[in-house]
Amino acid sequence: MKLTPVSITLSNCAKTFRGTRVLEPLELQIGTGETLVLLGPSGCGKTTTLRLIAGLETPDPGGRVRFGDDDVTSLPIEKRAVGMVFQNYALFPNLTVRGNVGYGLRIRRVGAEETRRRVDELLAMMRLTDHADKPVDQLSGGQRQRVALARALAPQPRVLLLDEPLTALDARLRDTLRGEMNALLRELGITTVYVTHDQAEAMELGDRIVVMSAGRIEQIGAPRDIYYRPANRAVAQFIGTINRLAGAWRDGMLTTLGGAVPAPEPRAARRESLDRRDRNNARGSQTAQTARNSHATEATLASETHEVFFRPEDAWLADPSTAQLRGTVEHAAFLGERTRLTIRDAAPDALIVDVAGRVELARGTAVGISIAQDALIALS
Ligand SMILES: Nc1ncnc2c1ncn2[C@@H]1O[C@H](COP(=O)(O)OP(=O)(O)OP(=O)(O)O)[C@@H](O)[C@H]1O
């Protein structure tokens, strides 16, 4: 497929419907060929943002939308060269698969031969060749979704916009199609904006994720950044499961019900250490960084809210006599590849700890828990 992807820039883009502002002014740059995922709870403004990019809505006065160097703010959707896929696919039920995929080319008066060539190529790419002449209502949900994608790509758009394209499918199919979608977007290299409220989809597909809530951007970052370095509680609680340890600071340790844990590394140091862990290349200007970090530690602790957070998979069971925290098993959920423990009395809130392997623990068993220091997260 011959595609010429572009970057997208939204500047000062707010949206008000009948006096109610549903999107605060936002700034967003999407790189050429990047897959950017808009993630957040229902009603947070994801679809509105996508529609501003599509040209289905215009931003409040002062907002601008650019594709590369082109200011497209006042262009309608049909002049923006975008391909769109919706949750319900919006296929034409009276047309065959081939008719649906070729639709956008016919209305653009592309010649019959070129149309056939492009449609055949897309049908092959989407593994739909054998279904080309079927009416779309004879297809499975996954196949319809692939027809919708092929139809969006046929006119060779500059940008691909996907609004919850997998949501209507059952969980198992969604997992399979997520992998296929990932491979396809990498292969096409098209600039893609993908709306979802499903974190697994966001993590697997996004080069970067934009976490939104109540019409605002809470954080923009690579999936690992968002997961391991959430900017605030809203992000941490929306993405995955997170445990809270509340207590009092004593000698650099947070003392809670069942023991004590060391102070988390402040954000700057944490970023450094995670980057080291991720990329395994810790050389560079370490000395200056370390000086900045020790300064940051004191500043962070002084303003600390007496709580730290950690993910369930970052803790492990340890001998209670040497563990950081002690508690009792409230519940052990065997999930196949791991067991999810709910542990009481270690902290004011119950803690969730994931353990791999063959673990069988009865309710009431006394356990010890330790947590990797670089996995402790301080949040505002
Ligand atoms: N045309 C409209 N007129 C009035 N209000 C609207 C309109 N479109 C969206 N809204 C409101 O704007 C807010 C954001 O909606 P939007 O569809 O962007 O959210 P979302 O994050 O995509 O949610 P969902 O995941 O449920 O689709 C919601 O409160 C919604 O009711």
Short mmCIF file of C-alpha atoms and ligand atoms in Angstrom, two decimals:
data_model
loop_
_atom_site.label_atom_id
_atom_site.label_comp_id
_atom_site.label_asym_id
_atom_site.label_seq_id
_atom_site.Cartn_x
_atom_site.Cartn_y
_atom_site.Cartn_z
CA MET A 1 0.00 0.00 0.00
CA LYS A 2 1.28 3.43 -0.90
CA LEU A 3 0.55 5.72 2.03
CA THR A 4 1.90 9.17 2.78
CA PRO A 5 1.39 9.60 6.51
CA VAL A 6 1.57 13.03 8.14
CA SER A 7 2.05 14.39 11.63
CA ILE A 8 -0.94 15.86 13.45
CA THR A 9 -0.87 18.91 15.72
CA LEU A 10 -3.76 20.08 17.88
CA SER A 11 -3.20 23.47 19.47
CA ASN A 12 -5.48 25.10 21.99
CA CYS A 13 -8.31 22.74 20.96
CA ALA A 14 -11.27 23.03 23.33
CA LYS A 15 -14.84 21.93 22.67
CA THR A 16 -18.07 23.30 24.11
CA PHE A 17 -21.49 21.80 23.42
CA ARG A 18 -24.44 24.03 24.19
CA GLY A 19 -22.61 25.99 26.86
CA THR A 20 -20.93 22.97 28.47
CA ARG A 21 -17.20 22.63 27.96
CA VAL A 22 -16.48 18.92 27.45
CA LEU A 23 -12.86 19.36 26.35
CA GLU A 24 -10.43 21.75 28.04
CA PRO A 25 -7.97 23.45 25.65
CA LEU A 26 -5.52 20.74 24.70
CA GLU A 27 -2.13 20.58 23.03
CA LEU A 28 -1.21 17.38 21.27
CA GLN A 29 1.45 16.42 18.74
CA ILE A 30 1.26 13.08 16.97
CA GLY A 31 4.34 12.02 15.06
CA THR A 32 4.36 10.83 11.45
CA GLY A 33 3.59 7.11 11.46
CA GLU A 34 2.95 7.06 15.20
CA THR A 35 0.09 5.13 16.83
CA LEU A 36 -1.34 7.32 19.56
CA VAL A 37 -3.97 5.83 21.85
CA LEU A 38 -6.54 7.99 23.63
CA LEU A 39 -7.46 6.14 26.81
CA GLY A 40 -9.84 7.06 29.58
CA PRO A 41 -13.20 6.39 31.19
CA SER A 42 -16.50 6.91 29.44
CA GLY A 43 -17.32 10.55 28.78
CA CYS A 44 -13.77 11.89 29.26
CA GLY A 45 -13.60 13.37 25.75
CA LYS A 46 -11.76 10.73 23.69
CA THR A 47 -14.28 10.56 20.86
CA THR A 48 -14.65 14.33 20.78
CA THR A 49 -10.85 14.66 20.35
CA LEU A 50 -10.94 12.08 17.55
CA ARG A 51 -13.81 13.89 15.86
CA LEU A 52 -11.88 17.16 15.99
CA ILE A 53 -9.04 15.44 14.14
CA ALA A 54 -11.47 13.84 11.67
CA GLY A 55 -13.22 17.10 10.85
CA LEU A 56 -16.56 15.88 12.23
CA GLU A 57 -16.39 18.65 14.86
CA THR A 58 -14.69 22.03 14.84
CA PRO A 59 -12.79 23.25 17.90
CA ASP A 60 -13.95 26.29 19.88
CA PRO A 61 -12.59 29.58 18.43
CA GLY A 62 -8.80 29.78 18.75
CA GLY A 63 -8.23 26.04 18.33
CA ARG A 64 -6.21 24.81 15.35
CA VAL A 65 -5.76 21.35 13.80
CA ARG A 66 -2.79 20.81 11.48
CA PHE A 67 -1.82 17.83 9.34
CA GLY A 68 1.88 18.35 8.70
CA ASP A 69 2.10 22.01 7.62
CA ASP A 70 -1.53 22.12 6.41
CA ASP A 71 -4.00 23.91 8.62
CA VAL A 72 -7.10 21.70 8.22
CA THR A 73 -9.19 23.35 10.96
CA SER A 74 -11.92 24.46 8.62
CA LEU A 75 -11.78 21.52 6.21
CA PRO A 76 -14.66 19.01 6.37
CA ILE A 77 -13.89 15.30 6.78
CA GLU A 78 -14.03 14.50 3.06
CA LYS A 79 -11.25 16.99 2.34
CA ARG A 80 -8.89 15.81 5.10
CA ALA A 81 -7.91 12.40 3.64
CA VAL A 82 -8.63 10.49 6.83
CA GLY A 83 -9.78 6.89 7.13
CA MET A 84 -12.16 6.11 9.98
CA VAL A 85 -13.37 2.92 11.64
CA PHE A 86 -16.17 2.98 14.19
CA GLN A 87 -17.15 0.54 16.92
CA ASN A 88 -20.23 -0.61 15.00
CA TYR A 89 -18.26 -0.70 11.67
CA ALA A 90 -21.05 1.21 9.85
CA LEU A 91 -20.76 -1.08 6.81
CA PHE A 92 -23.25 -0.88 3.96
CA PRO A 93 -25.44 -3.97 4.51
CA ASN A 94 -26.68 -4.09 0.92
CA LEU A 95 -23.15 -4.21 -0.55
CA THR A 96 -20.76 -7.14 -0.77
CA VAL A 97 -17.37 -7.16 0.91
CA ARG A 98 -15.79 -5.94 -2.33
CA GLY A 99 -18.49 -3.27 -2.70
CA ASN A 100 -17.83 -1.98 0.80
CA VAL A 101 -14.05 -1.89 0.43
CA GLY A 102 -14.26 -0.13 -2.94
CA TYR A 103 -16.93 2.35 -1.89
CA GLY A 104 -14.62 5.26 -1.11
CA LEU A 105 -12.78 4.79 -4.41
CA ARG A 106 -15.96 4.83 -6.48
CA ILE A 107 -17.19 8.07 -4.93
CA ARG A 108 -13.75 9.57 -5.61
CA ARG A 109 -14.11 8.43 -9.24
CA VAL A 110 -10.98 6.28 -9.18
CA GLY A 111 -10.87 4.17 -12.41
CA ALA A 112 -12.29 0.64 -12.42
CA GLU A 113 -8.93 -1.06 -12.95
CA GLU A 114 -7.15 0.86 -10.20
CA THR A 115 -10.13 0.24 -7.89
CA ARG A 116 -9.97 -3.52 -8.53
CA ARG A 117 -6.20 -3.55 -7.96
CA ARG A 118 -6.40 -1.68 -4.66
CA VAL A 119 -9.40 -3.64 -3.40
CA ASP A 120 -7.74 -6.97 -4.26
CA GLU A 121 -4.60 -5.90 -2.44
CA LEU A 122 -6.54 -4.94 0.67
CA LEU A 123 -8.70 -8.07 0.59
CA ALA A 124 -5.51 -10.16 0.51
CA MET A 125 -3.92 -8.10 3.29
CA MET A 126 -7.01 -8.58 5.48
CA ARG A 127 -7.44 -12.28 4.57
CA LEU A 128 -10.82 -11.56 3.00
CA THR A 129 -10.19 -12.69 -0.58
CA ASP A 130 -12.37 -15.79 -0.17
CA HIS A 131 -15.23 -13.66 1.11
CA ALA A 132 -15.03 -10.92 -1.56
CA ASP A 133 -18.45 -11.55 -3.07
CA LYS A 134 -20.40 -12.27 0.12
CA PRO A 135 -22.84 -9.77 1.55
CA VAL A 136 -21.34 -8.34 4.73
CA ASP A 137 -24.17 -9.69 6.90
CA GLN A 138 -22.81 -13.20 6.30
CA LEU A 139 -19.49 -12.36 7.96
CA SER A 140 -18.33 -12.85 11.55
CA GLY A 141 -17.69 -9.85 13.78
CA GLY A 142 -13.93 -10.11 13.28
CA GLN A 143 -14.31 -10.28 9.49
CA ARG A 144 -16.63 -7.26 9.46
CA GLN A 145 -14.10 -5.37 11.47
CA ARG A 146 -11.43 -6.20 8.86
CA VAL A 147 -13.78 -5.06 6.06
CA ALA A 148 -14.24 -1.75 7.87
CA LEU A 149 -10.48 -1.37 8.16
CA ALA A 150 -9.93 -2.22 4.49
CA ARG A 151 -12.63 0.27 3.47
CA ALA A 152 -10.96 3.00 5.55
CA LEU A 153 -7.56 2.28 4.00
CA ALA A 154 -8.65 1.97 0.34
CA PRO A 155 -8.55 5.72 -0.45
CA GLN A 156 -4.96 5.81 0.92
CA PRO A 157 -5.65 8.18 3.80
CA ARG A 158 -2.99 10.36 5.43
CA VAL A 159 -4.31 9.47 8.87
CA LEU A 160 -6.20 6.48 10.29
CA LEU A 161 -8.74 7.14 13.05
CA LEU A 162 -10.14 4.20 15.00
CA ASP A 163 -12.92 4.61 17.56
CA GLU A 164 -13.17 1.54 19.81
CA PRO A 165 -12.87 -0.77 16.78
CA LEU A 166 -12.67 -3.97 18.85
CA THR A 167 -15.18 -3.20 21.58
CA ALA A 168 -18.12 -4.99 19.96
CA LEU A 169 -16.21 -8.29 19.78
CA ASP A 170 -16.02 -11.02 22.41
CA ALA A 171 -12.97 -11.04 24.68
CA ARG A 172 -11.09 -13.88 23.01
CA LEU A 173 -11.49 -12.51 19.50
CA ARG A 174 -10.52 -9.08 20.75
CA ASP A 175 -7.21 -10.47 22.03
CA THR A 176 -6.43 -12.09 18.68
CA LEU A 177 -7.42 -9.04 16.66
CA ARG A 178 -5.41 -6.75 18.91
CA GLY A 179 -2.28 -8.65 17.90
CA GLU A 180 -3.26 -8.53 14.22
CA MET A 181 -4.05 -4.84 14.43
CA ASN A 182 -0.67 -4.17 15.98
CA ALA A 183 1.14 -6.04 13.19
CA LEU A 184 -0.93 -4.25 10.54
CA LEU A 185 -0.34 -0.74 11.89
CA ARG A 186 3.42 -1.40 12.11
CA GLU A 187 3.44 -2.72 8.56
CA LEU A 188 1.45 0.23 7.17
CA GLY A 189 3.38 2.86 9.12
CA ILE A 190 0.32 5.11 9.00
CA THR A 191 -0.29 7.87 11.56
CA THR A 192 -3.05 6.40 13.72
CA VAL A 193 -5.21 7.73 16.51
CA TYR A 194 -6.93 4.94 18.39
CA VAL A 195 -9.67 5.50 20.97
CA THR A 196 -10.28 2.88 23.63
CA HIS A 197 -11.20 2.46 27.27
CA ASP A 198 -9.39 -0.92 27.35
CA GLN A 199 -5.94 -0.71 28.92
CA ALA A 200 -4.63 -3.91 27.38
CA GLU A 201 -5.43 -2.54 23.93
CA ALA A 202 -3.79 0.76 24.78
CA MET A 203 -0.65 -0.94 26.11
CA GLU A 204 -0.23 -3.28 23.17
CA LEU A 205 -1.04 -0.84 20.38
CA GLY A 206 0.14 2.57 21.51
CA ASP A 207 3.56 3.99 20.73
CA ARG A 208 2.30 6.53 23.24
CA ILE A 209 -0.85 6.66 25.33
CA VAL A 210 -2.78 9.79 26.22
CA VAL A 211 -4.66 9.22 29.48
CA MET A 212 -7.68 11.51 29.69
CA SER A 213 -10.22 12.25 32.38
CA ALA A 214 -12.99 14.83 32.55
CA GLY A 215 -11.97 16.58 29.33
CA ARG A 216 -8.28 16.91 30.28
CA ILE A 217 -5.06 15.16 29.45
CA GLU A 218 -3.69 13.61 32.65
CA GLN A 219 -0.53 12.14 31.14
CA ILE A 220 1.07 11.40 27.79
CA GLY A 221 3.75 8.75 27.59
CA ALA A 222 4.96 5.41 26.32
CA PRO A 223 3.01 2.47 27.79
CA ARG A 224 5.83 1.68 30.25
CA ASP A 225 5.97 5.29 31.41
CA ILE A 226 2.27 5.37 32.07
CA TYR A 227 2.33 2.07 33.93
CA TYR A 228 5.49 2.43 35.99
CA ARG A 229 5.63 6.20 36.28
CA PRO A 230 2.01 7.38 36.55
CA ALA A 231 1.81 11.15 36.85
CA ASN A 232 -0.88 11.10 39.52
CA ARG A 233 -3.46 8.95 41.29
CA ALA A 234 -6.05 9.25 38.53
CA VAL A 235 -3.63 7.65 36.07
CA ALA A 236 -2.30 5.06 38.54
CA GLN A 237 -5.76 3.92 39.50
CA PHE A 238 -7.10 3.86 35.96
CA ILE A 239 -4.21 1.76 34.62
CA GLY A 240 -3.86 -1.68 36.16
CA THR A 241 -4.15 -2.43 39.87
CA ILE A 242 -2.21 -0.44 42.42
CA ASN A 243 -1.69 -0.95 46.17
CA ARG A 244 -1.55 1.85 48.71
CA LEU A 245 0.62 1.77 51.82
CA ALA A 246 -0.33 4.51 54.26
CA GLY A 247 1.68 5.25 57.39
CA ALA A 248 4.15 7.56 59.09
CA TRP A 249 7.70 8.45 58.01
CA ARG A 250 10.39 7.39 60.49
CA ASP A 251 14.09 7.56 59.65
CA GLY A 252 13.42 7.45 55.93
CA MET A 253 11.08 4.47 56.26
CA LEU A 254 7.31 4.49 55.84
CA THR A 255 6.02 2.61 58.86
CA THR A 256 2.63 1.04 58.40
CA LEU A 257 0.50 -1.64 60.11
CA GLY A 258 2.56 -4.71 59.27
CA GLY A 259 6.11 -3.30 58.97
CA ALA A 260 8.04 -0.63 57.09
CA VAL A 261 9.30 0.05 53.58
CA PRO A 262 12.06 2.43 52.47
CA ALA A 263 11.24 5.76 50.84
CA PRO A 264 10.56 5.43 47.13
CA GLU A 265 13.04 6.87 44.75
CA PRO A 266 11.88 10.31 43.70
CA ARG A 267 10.56 10.64 40.19
CA ALA A 268 13.82 11.79 38.61
CA ALA A 269 15.85 9.01 40.21
CA ARG A 270 13.13 6.49 39.49
CA ARG A 271 13.05 7.44 35.85
CA GLU A 272 16.83 7.04 35.72
CA SER A 273 16.77 3.65 37.40
CA LEU A 274 13.92 2.34 35.26
CA ASP A 275 15.55 3.57 32.11
CA ARG A 276 18.66 1.75 33.27
CA ARG A 277 16.62 -1.37 33.85
CA ASP A 278 14.86 -0.99 30.49
CA ARG A 279 17.84 -0.16 28.35
CA ASN A 280 20.68 -1.56 30.40
CA ASN A 281 22.97 1.35 29.49
CA ALA A 282 23.66 3.25 32.66
CA ARG A 283 26.74 5.17 31.50
CA GLY A 284 26.62 8.94 31.07
CA SER A 285 26.30 11.98 33.27
CA GLN A 286 25.57 9.99 36.42
CA THR A 287 27.41 12.24 38.85
CA ALA A 288 25.39 15.37 38.14
CA GLN A 289 22.21 13.30 38.09
CA THR A 290 22.97 11.73 41.49
CA ALA A 291 23.55 15.15 43.05
CA ARG A 292 20.22 16.37 41.69
CA ASN A 293 18.48 13.22 42.95
CA SER A 294 19.65 13.44 46.57
CA HIS A 295 18.38 17.00 46.65
CA ALA A 296 15.08 15.79 45.19
CA THR A 297 14.76 13.06 47.86
CA GLU A 298 14.60 15.57 50.70
CA ALA A 299 12.26 17.87 48.86
CA THR A 300 9.97 14.98 47.99
CA LEU A 301 9.89 13.57 51.50
CA ALA A 302 9.19 16.96 53.06
CA SER A 303 6.04 17.30 51.00
CA GLU A 304 5.15 13.60 51.24
CA THR A 305 1.54 12.62 51.82
CA HIS A 306 2.53 9.62 53.95
CA GLU A 307 1.65 7.01 51.46
CA VAL A 308 3.38 5.05 48.75
CA PHE A 309 2.05 2.77 46.06
CA PHE A 310 3.15 -0.41 44.30
CA ARG A 311 1.89 -2.82 41.64
CA PRO A 312 0.75 -6.36 42.61
CA GLU A 313 3.50 -8.02 40.55
CA ASP A 314 6.29 -5.98 42.19
CA ALA A 315 5.95 -7.67 45.58
CA TRP A 316 6.93 -11.19 46.57
CA LEU A 317 6.34 -13.56 49.46
CA ALA A 318 9.22 -13.66 51.94
CA ASP A 319 9.97 -15.25 55.29
CA PRO A 320 7.84 -13.22 57.76
CA SER A 321 10.82 -12.82 60.11
CA THR A 322 12.84 -10.93 57.48
CA ALA A 323 10.08 -9.53 55.22
CA GLN A 324 9.33 -5.81 55.05
CA LEU A 325 5.65 -6.35 55.83
CA ARG A 326 3.67 -9.05 57.60
CA GLY A 327 -0.01 -9.84 57.05
CA THR A 328 -2.54 -12.63 56.67
CA VAL A 329 -4.06 -14.15 53.58
CA GLU A 330 -7.66 -13.10 53.16
CA HIS A 331 -8.18 -14.73 49.79
CA ALA A 332 -6.11 -16.57 47.19
CA ALA A 333 -7.50 -16.54 43.65
CA PHE A 334 -5.85 -19.19 41.45
CA LEU A 335 -5.70 -17.66 37.95
CA GLY A 336 -3.69 -20.37 36.16
CA GLU A 337 -0.36 -18.72 35.41
CA ARG A 338 -0.42 -16.81 38.71
CA THR A 339 -2.23 -16.60 42.02
CA ARG A 340 -3.64 -13.27 43.15
CA LEU A 341 -3.46 -12.92 46.93
CA THR A 342 -5.51 -10.49 48.96
CA ILE A 343 -3.59 -9.75 52.15
CA ARG A 344 -5.03 -8.09 55.27
CA ASP A 345 -3.32 -6.41 58.23
CA ALA A 346 -0.11 -5.49 56.38
CA ALA A 347 -1.42 -1.99 55.65
CA PRO A 348 -4.64 -0.07 56.34
CA ASP A 349 -5.97 -1.15 52.92
CA ALA A 350 -5.96 -4.79 51.82
CA LEU A 351 -2.99 -5.47 49.53
CA ILE A 352 -3.12 -7.37 46.25
CA VAL A 353 -0.01 -9.42 45.51
CA ASP A 354 0.48 -11.58 42.42
CA VAL A 355 2.67 -14.65 42.80
CA ALA A 356 3.77 -16.93 39.99
CA GLY A 357 4.12 -20.69 40.28
CA ARG A 358 2.30 -23.30 42.30
CA VAL A 359 1.22 -21.47 45.42
CA GLU A 360 -1.49 -22.80 47.69
CA LEU A 361 -2.25 -20.68 50.73
CA ALA A 362 -5.27 -21.11 52.98
CA ARG A 363 -7.22 -18.14 54.28
CA GLY A 364 -5.66 -16.94 57.53
CA THR A 365 -2.08 -18.01 56.68
CA ALA A 366 0.52 -15.57 58.03
CA VAL A 367 2.77 -14.30 55.23
CA GLY A 368 5.65 -11.89 54.76
CA ILE A 369 5.82 -9.51 51.79
CA SER A 370 8.75 -7.58 50.38
CA ILE A 371 8.68 -4.99 47.62
CA ALA A 372 11.48 -3.93 45.29
CA GLN A 373 12.55 -0.40 46.26
CA ASP A 374 12.52 0.84 42.67
CA ALA A 375 8.93 -0.41 42.38
CA LEU A 376 7.65 1.91 45.12
CA ILE A 377 5.81 4.87 43.63
CA ALA A 378 5.20 8.26 45.26
CA LEU A 379 2.10 9.97 43.88
CA SER A 380 0.62 13.39 44.21
N1 LIG B 1 -22.84 16.40 20.18
C1 LIG B 1 -22.81 16.50 21.52
N2 LIG B 1 -23.65 17.32 22.18
C2 LIG B 1 -23.62 17.46 23.52
N3 LIG B 1 -22.74 16.80 24.31
C3 LIG B 1 -21.88 15.96 23.73
C4 LIG B 1 -21.86 15.77 22.31
N4 LIG B 1 -20.87 14.88 22.01
C5 LIG B 1 -20.31 14.53 23.19
N5 LIG B 1 -20.91 15.18 24.22
C6 LIG B 1 -20.54 15.08 25.64
O1 LIG B 1 -19.15 15.32 25.74
C7 LIG B 1 -18.56 14.50 26.74
C8 LIG B 1 -17.40 13.72 26.13
O2 LIG B 1 -17.93 12.79 25.20
P1 LIG B 1 -17.02 11.83 24.36
O3 LIG B 1 -17.92 11.00 23.48
O4 LIG B 1 -15.94 12.58 23.72
O5 LIG B 1 -16.41 10.91 25.50
P2 LIG B 1 -15.65 9.52 25.39
O6 LIG B 1 -14.47 9.62 26.29
O7 LIG B 1 -15.38 9.19 23.97
O8 LIG B 1 -16.71 8.53 26.00
P3 LIG B 1 -17.15 7.04 25.52
O9 LIG B 1 -16.00 6.15 25.84
O10 LIG B 1 -18.35 6.79 26.37
O11 LIG B 1 -17.46 7.15 24.06
C9 LIG B 1 -19.67 13.61 27.28
O12 LIG B 1 -20.14 14.18 28.47
C10 LIG B 1 -20.73 13.69 26.20
O13 LIG B 1 -22.02 13.50 26.74
#
